[in-house]
Amino acid sequence: MRGRRLVTAAVTLLLGAGVLAGCGGDDGEDGGESAADLLTRAKTTLDAAPSLAFELSSEGAPDSGQAVLGGRGSIARPSSFDGTLQVQSVAGTFDLDVVSIDGTVYAQLPFAQTFSVVDPATLGFGDPGALIDPDTGISQLLTAAEDPQLGGESRVNGEVVREVTADVPGELIDQLLTTADADAPVQAVLSVVADSGQLRRVQMTGPFFEAGTDATYTIELTDYGSDVTITAPPTG
């Protein structure tokens, strides 16, 4: 009987330890940095960067309709962008040279010889210069992430990153990129370089182009603090 009581006590202690360990869920391994803490550090690092390189790609877009399919360029504070956006419209798919400075957006439209001041909403995208703004840009994804959970390590272009999975409100995605259903949350995998705290990749899955049909947007950020000068282009 005494031996049985000892075994029962040992099992109870082990089960109790397991329950306590399970409650720690998002506290990180061995009490280390949690998913929420890692995302907070990544936001601080991103918001402190004077400039960075930006690349956007997509999968699952329909063959017709108006949409931004991808793009790349440089973003500099406080609100400047210089790069190319791949835009799909009823007239076809075009790579548009785009410059944004302090809320004024310039684009070299298809078959045009010079830049024009445009309303980006008419072309299916928002102001790309706002992507670096702490209040309206990419770093919002880090603080708006719901129920963040630490994932495993992976590599982005050969660099070791730590993944965090979370849901992001569809309303925010509608403001930042686009979505066909702002009420539907978007599933996100955020990849952060643990040593530097740099957000390297955000992969998002949700109804971006058609309600009820998932597609994927991927944002990659590199060259934090690179020497970037963006000036307004001449217009015709």
Short mmCIF file of C-alpha atoms in Angstrom, two decimals:
data_model
loop_
_atom_site.label_atom_id
_atom_site.label_comp_id
_atom_site.label_asym_id
_atom_site.label_seq_id
_atom_site.Cartn_x
_atom_site.Cartn_y
_atom_site.Cartn_z
CA MET A 1 0.00 0.00 0.00
CA ARG A 2 2.83 2.35 0.88
CA GLY A 3 4.48 1.71 -2.50
CA ARG A 4 1.20 2.33 -4.32
CA ARG A 5 0.78 5.67 -2.51
CA LEU A 6 4.30 6.72 -3.53
CA VAL A 7 3.60 5.87 -7.19
CA THR A 8 0.30 7.78 -7.07
CA ALA A 9 2.01 10.81 -5.55
CA ALA A 10 4.74 10.73 -8.20
CA VAL A 11 2.21 10.55 -11.02
CA THR A 12 0.26 13.44 -9.50
CA LEU A 13 3.41 15.56 -9.33
CA LEU A 14 4.30 14.79 -12.95
CA LEU A 15 0.79 15.60 -14.17
CA GLY A 16 0.79 18.80 -12.18
CA ALA A 17 4.13 19.82 -13.68
CA GLY A 18 2.77 19.12 -17.15
CA VAL A 19 -0.30 21.29 -16.54
CA LEU A 20 1.86 24.14 -15.28
CA ALA A 21 4.15 23.86 -18.29
CA GLY A 22 1.14 23.91 -20.61
CA CYS A 23 -0.18 27.07 -19.00
CA GLY A 24 3.07 28.81 -19.94
CA GLY A 25 2.17 28.34 -23.64
CA ASP A 26 3.42 31.60 -25.10
CA ASP A 27 6.13 32.38 -22.55
CA GLY A 28 8.88 31.11 -24.84
CA GLU A 29 11.18 28.20 -24.36
CA ASP A 30 12.62 27.86 -20.85
CA GLY A 31 10.92 31.10 -19.83
CA GLY A 32 12.53 33.04 -22.69
CA GLU A 33 11.07 35.69 -24.98
CA SER A 34 7.39 35.18 -25.72
CA ALA A 35 5.76 35.63 -29.11
CA ALA A 36 4.21 38.92 -27.98
CA ASP A 37 7.56 40.17 -26.67
CA LEU A 38 9.30 39.23 -29.93
CA LEU A 39 6.69 41.09 -31.98
CA THR A 40 6.98 44.14 -29.70
CA ARG A 41 10.75 44.16 -30.17
CA ALA A 42 10.30 43.75 -33.93
CA LYS A 43 7.95 46.77 -34.04
CA THR A 44 10.43 48.90 -32.08
CA THR A 45 13.21 47.90 -34.48
CA LEU A 46 11.09 48.53 -37.57
CA ASP A 47 9.83 51.90 -36.33
CA ALA A 48 13.41 53.01 -35.63
CA ALA A 49 14.71 52.15 -39.11
CA PRO A 50 15.15 55.29 -41.23
CA SER A 51 14.69 53.28 -44.43
CA LEU A 52 14.33 49.77 -45.78
CA ALA A 53 13.79 47.75 -48.93
CA PHE A 54 10.30 46.38 -49.54
CA GLU A 55 9.08 43.53 -51.73
CA LEU A 56 5.50 42.32 -52.18
CA SER A 57 4.33 39.18 -53.97
CA SER A 58 1.00 37.38 -54.24
CA GLU A 59 -0.49 33.99 -55.09
CA GLY A 60 -4.06 33.10 -55.94
CA ALA A 61 -5.16 36.36 -57.56
CA PRO A 62 -7.92 36.06 -60.17
CA ASP A 63 -7.07 36.60 -63.82
CA SER A 64 -9.29 39.66 -64.08
CA GLY A 65 -10.31 42.62 -61.98
CA GLN A 66 -8.33 45.39 -60.32
CA ALA A 67 -5.59 44.34 -57.89
CA VAL A 68 -2.02 44.92 -56.82
CA LEU A 69 -0.15 41.70 -57.54
CA GLY A 70 3.30 42.66 -56.32
CA GLY A 71 6.00 45.26 -56.22
CA ARG A 72 9.35 46.29 -54.86
CA GLY A 73 11.13 49.45 -53.90
CA SER A 74 12.72 51.55 -51.17
CA ILE A 75 10.81 53.20 -48.33
CA ALA A 76 12.21 56.10 -46.31
CA ARG A 77 10.91 58.14 -43.41
CA PRO A 78 8.79 59.98 -42.88
CA SER A 79 6.64 58.82 -45.80
CA SER A 80 8.47 58.25 -49.08
CA PHE A 81 8.56 55.38 -51.57
CA ASP A 82 10.39 54.81 -54.85
CA GLY A 83 9.83 51.60 -56.76
CA THR A 84 7.64 49.55 -59.05
CA LEU A 85 4.17 48.12 -58.43
CA GLN A 86 2.61 45.37 -60.52
CA VAL A 87 -1.01 46.41 -61.06
CA GLN A 88 -3.77 44.38 -62.70
CA SER A 89 -6.65 46.27 -64.32
CA VAL A 90 -9.31 45.75 -66.94
CA ALA A 91 -6.75 46.89 -69.52
CA GLY A 92 -4.18 44.26 -68.51
CA THR A 93 -1.30 43.86 -66.06
CA PHE A 94 1.34 46.59 -65.90
CA ASP A 95 4.50 47.38 -63.97
CA LEU A 96 4.09 50.99 -62.86
CA ASP A 97 6.99 53.13 -61.69
CA VAL A 98 5.71 54.85 -58.55
CA VAL A 99 7.13 57.58 -56.33
CA SER A 100 5.43 58.83 -53.18
CA ILE A 101 6.58 61.80 -51.10
CA ASP A 102 4.69 63.17 -48.10
CA GLY A 103 1.31 61.98 -49.34
CA THR A 104 1.72 62.96 -53.00
CA VAL A 105 1.86 59.91 -55.26
CA TYR A 106 3.38 60.00 -58.75
CA ALA A 107 3.07 57.19 -61.28
CA GLN A 108 4.25 56.66 -64.82
CA LEU A 109 1.10 55.27 -66.34
CA PRO A 110 1.10 52.74 -69.21
CA PHE A 111 2.28 54.25 -72.50
CA ALA A 112 3.03 57.61 -70.82
CA GLN A 113 6.44 59.23 -71.25
CA THR A 114 6.45 61.09 -67.93
CA PHE A 115 5.10 60.82 -64.39
CA SER A 116 1.72 62.18 -63.32
CA VAL A 117 0.26 62.93 -59.91
CA VAL A 118 -2.34 60.23 -59.27
CA ASP A 119 -4.90 59.13 -56.72
CA PRO A 120 -3.57 55.65 -55.91
CA ALA A 121 -7.05 54.42 -54.94
CA THR A 122 -8.11 54.69 -58.58
CA LEU A 123 -5.32 52.25 -59.44
CA GLY A 124 -6.23 49.78 -56.72
CA PHE A 125 -3.63 50.53 -54.05
CA GLY A 126 -2.96 52.88 -51.16
CA ASP A 127 -0.14 55.34 -50.63
CA PRO A 128 3.04 53.19 -50.57
CA GLY A 129 4.86 55.93 -48.69
CA ALA A 130 2.63 55.22 -45.69
CA LEU A 131 3.97 51.67 -45.39
CA ILE A 132 6.75 52.85 -43.06
CA ASP A 133 4.48 54.98 -40.86
CA PRO A 134 4.26 53.53 -37.30
CA ASP A 135 0.52 54.31 -37.13
CA THR A 136 -0.63 53.33 -40.63
CA GLY A 137 2.05 51.05 -42.01
CA ILE A 138 3.47 47.55 -41.86
CA SER A 139 4.43 47.68 -38.19
CA GLN A 140 0.74 47.77 -37.27
CA LEU A 141 0.68 44.07 -38.13
CA LEU A 142 2.97 43.42 -35.17
CA THR A 143 0.76 45.06 -32.54
CA ALA A 144 -2.57 44.00 -34.08
CA ALA A 145 -1.58 40.32 -34.19
CA GLU A 146 -4.14 38.34 -32.17
CA ASP A 147 -3.18 35.30 -30.08
CA PRO A 148 0.45 35.22 -31.30
CA GLN A 149 2.18 31.86 -30.90
CA LEU A 150 5.85 31.02 -31.26
CA GLY A 151 6.61 28.67 -34.12
CA GLY A 152 9.83 27.05 -35.18
CA GLU A 153 12.93 28.42 -36.80
CA SER A 154 13.20 28.68 -40.58
CA ARG A 155 15.28 30.54 -43.13
CA VAL A 156 14.46 33.54 -45.28
CA ASN A 157 17.00 33.96 -48.06
CA GLY A 158 19.49 31.97 -46.01
CA GLU A 159 18.94 33.95 -42.82
CA VAL A 160 17.67 32.20 -39.67
CA VAL A 161 14.35 33.61 -38.43
CA ARG A 162 11.85 32.75 -35.71
CA GLU A 163 8.26 32.38 -36.86
CA VAL A 164 5.22 33.70 -35.02
CA THR A 165 1.72 32.69 -36.11
CA ALA A 166 -1.25 34.95 -35.44
CA ASP A 167 -4.54 36.28 -36.80
CA VAL A 168 -4.71 39.86 -38.09
CA PRO A 169 -8.03 41.75 -38.28
CA GLY A 170 -9.37 42.03 -41.81
CA GLU A 171 -10.16 45.72 -41.27
CA LEU A 172 -6.44 46.44 -40.87
CA ILE A 173 -5.57 44.47 -44.00
CA ASP A 174 -8.19 46.46 -45.90
CA GLN A 175 -6.45 49.68 -44.87
CA LEU A 176 -2.93 48.41 -45.51
CA LEU A 177 -3.39 46.33 -48.69
CA THR A 178 -6.82 45.13 -49.74
CA THR A 179 -9.40 42.50 -48.86
CA ALA A 180 -12.75 41.43 -50.27
CA ASP A 181 -14.08 40.67 -46.77
CA ALA A 182 -12.94 43.06 -44.04
CA ASP A 183 -14.84 41.03 -41.42
CA ALA A 184 -12.70 37.93 -42.02
CA PRO A 185 -9.43 37.73 -40.07
CA VAL A 186 -6.26 36.97 -42.00
CA GLN A 187 -3.86 34.22 -40.97
CA ALA A 188 -0.31 35.53 -40.72
CA VAL A 189 3.13 34.04 -40.27
CA LEU A 190 5.58 36.72 -39.14
CA SER A 191 9.28 35.88 -39.42
CA VAL A 192 11.66 37.83 -37.19
CA VAL A 193 15.45 37.66 -36.98
CA ALA A 194 15.78 36.90 -33.28
CA ASP A 195 19.24 38.46 -32.84
CA SER A 196 18.48 41.82 -34.46
CA GLY A 197 14.71 41.95 -33.97
CA GLN A 198 14.22 42.78 -37.65
CA LEU A 199 10.93 41.73 -39.19
CA ARG A 200 12.02 39.92 -42.32
CA ARG A 201 8.84 38.41 -43.80
CA VAL A 202 5.08 38.53 -43.34
CA GLN A 203 3.06 35.86 -45.13
CA MET A 204 -0.69 36.41 -45.00
CA THR A 205 -3.53 34.16 -46.15
CA GLY A 206 -7.07 35.45 -46.53
CA PRO A 207 -9.85 36.58 -48.91
CA PHE A 208 -7.84 39.41 -50.45
CA PHE A 209 -9.35 39.31 -53.94
CA GLU A 210 -12.61 37.34 -53.59
CA ALA A 211 -14.79 36.78 -50.52
CA GLY A 212 -14.65 33.16 -49.42
CA THR A 213 -11.56 32.37 -51.51
CA ASP A 214 -8.13 32.45 -49.89
CA ALA A 215 -5.11 33.98 -51.55
CA THR A 216 -1.65 34.87 -50.24
CA TYR A 217 0.31 38.09 -49.90
CA THR A 218 3.96 37.98 -48.84
CA ILE A 219 5.91 41.04 -47.69
CA GLU A 220 9.70 40.90 -47.34
CA LEU A 221 11.73 43.64 -45.65
CA THR A 222 15.50 44.01 -45.97
CA ASP A 223 18.28 46.63 -45.93
CA TYR A 224 17.22 48.30 -42.70
CA GLY A 225 18.86 51.75 -42.49
CA SER A 226 20.28 51.71 -46.03
CA ASP A 227 21.29 55.02 -47.62
CA VAL A 228 18.16 56.06 -49.53
CA THR A 229 17.30 59.43 -51.08
CA ILE A 230 13.88 59.84 -52.70
CA THR A 231 12.96 62.93 -54.70
CA ALA A 232 9.90 63.92 -56.69
CA PRO A 233 10.10 63.00 -60.38
CA PRO A 234 9.53 65.54 -63.15
CA THR A 235 5.95 65.54 -64.41
CA GLY A 236 4.61 66.21 -67.88
#
